[in-house]
Amino acid sequence: MTRSEHPSSADWAGARGETWVAQLARMEAMLAPVDAPLIDLLSLNGARRIADLACGGGGTTLAVAAAADPGAAVFGYDISPALVAAAQARAARTGPAPVFAVGDCATLAVDPPFDRIVSRFGTMFFADPAAAFANIAALLAPGGRFAFAVWGPPADNRWMAIVRDTVGALIDLPPTPVDAPGPMRYGEVGVLLALLRDAGLSDLTVTDWRDDLAIGGGLAPEAAARFAIAGMSVAQALADQGPALVERATALLAERFEAHWANGAVRLPARVHLVRGGR
């Protein structure tokens, strides 16, 4: 079966989640700069129960636990058993440790509800966004707050666009379907805001984080290219084309990354929508 560049929740529960585990340390190093501004939006003071939904390998969850008030209970949920296992292993080395468990945002149920909910780059892959956001609203206590990070438009995320351009030069990439699961799903943030309003969430605000990201957290061009080809959703379209084409794509991408190599990393611009609201 051909692997899609638009992974859904079901894909993350299986092979896509396992692929992410293999790249976890490098992914977390690259994405970590988004954590601080995202967590600042949560206003954690006084929050007793906090959840990181679609938490992946737990990097943001651990950052939330470090920033929360003493005695706060922090939880991380992900649909991928492999990613949850990786997060649990990391938590065992820290204290106070969050509690991690397998959970689907569309069906998760808890009692009592959460005072704060956060998600860094997890909300773009829901198979049924309306159902998932309605359930997230039910997980949030009255007066509770949430903060989500989603990628901005492709034109402002050159680090993704350059990979897609490279892959598209070698194979045909069909146009992205409207509302397909994937990292660019809410580049037009109005789509997400409408879903959140329909779910009964309010006081919505959007701020943008813009900076350069170090691909893989600080890799030379060839290593950065291998990281991107192995880990990014768009490169999954190469997976069934054979190793020779994968190597060719890696070499082409490494050449393009050379122009962005500086101070020990391949750095490219990124734009992230930080969406905050409450119930």
mmCIF file of C-alpha atoms in Angstrom, residues 123 129-130 133 146-148 150 179 185-208 271 273-278:
data_model
loop_
_atom_site.group_PDB
_atom_site.id
_atom_site.type_symbol
_atom_site.label_atom_id
_atom_site.label_comp_id
_atom_site.label_asym_id
_atom_site.label_seq_id
_atom_site.Cartn_x
_atom_site.Cartn_y
_atom_site.Cartn_z
ATOM 1 C CA THR A 123 -4.251 18.779 15.978
ATOM 2 C CA PRO A 129 -11.696 17.293 13.233
ATOM 3 C CA ALA A 130 -15.199 18.389 14.251
ATOM 4 C CA PHE A 133 -12.468 19.323 18.817
ATOM 5 C CA PHE A 146 -6.059 25.807 25.869
ATOM 6 C CA ALA A 147 -3.174 26.601 23.514
ATOM 7 C CA PHE A 148 -2.433 24.862 20.206
ATOM 8 C CA VAL A 150 -0.074 24.620 14.130
ATOM 9 C CA ASP A 179 -8.897 19.630 4.560
ATOM 10 C CA ARG A 185 -3.933 21.718 7.220
ATOM 11 C CA TYR A 186 -4.424 24.938 9.206
ATOM 12 C CA GLY A 187 -1.967 27.164 7.399
ATOM 13 C CA GLU A 188 -5.078 29.258 6.767
ATOM 14 C CA VAL A 189 -5.825 29.573 10.459
ATOM 15 C CA GLY A 190 -9.408 30.704 9.901
ATOM 16 C CA VAL A 191 -10.320 27.080 9.155
ATOM 17 C CA LEU A 192 -9.138 26.048 12.614
ATOM 18 C CA LEU A 193 -10.826 28.985 14.335
ATOM 19 C CA ALA A 194 -14.171 28.032 12.771
ATOM 20 C CA LEU A 195 -13.817 24.456 14.014
ATOM 21 C CA LEU A 196 -12.990 25.664 17.518
ATOM 22 C CA ARG A 197 -15.976 28.011 17.603
ATOM 23 C CA ASP A 198 -18.279 25.251 16.384
ATOM 24 C CA ALA A 199 -16.953 23.068 19.223
ATOM 25 C CA GLY A 200 -18.074 25.685 21.752
ATOM 26 C CA LEU A 201 -14.649 27.171 22.487
ATOM 27 C CA SER A 202 -14.316 30.927 22.783
ATOM 28 C CA ASP A 203 -12.041 33.917 23.497
ATOM 29 C CA LEU A 204 -9.911 32.807 20.545
ATOM 30 C CA THR A 205 -6.705 34.657 19.741
ATOM 31 C CA VAL A 206 -3.894 33.949 17.287
ATOM 32 C CA THR A 207 -0.286 35.056 17.555
ATOM 33 C CA ASP A 208 2.472 34.026 15.184
ATOM 34 C CA ARG A 271 5.969 30.351 10.858
ATOM 35 C CA HIS A 273 0.211 29.898 14.499
ATOM 36 C CA LEU A 274 -0.241 29.859 18.280
ATOM 37 C CA VAL A 275 -3.974 29.626 18.955
ATOM 38 C CA ARG A 276 -5.307 30.300 22.450
ATOM 39 C CA GLY A 277 -8.829 30.162 23.836
ATOM 40 C CA GLY A 278 -11.018 28.802 26.566
#
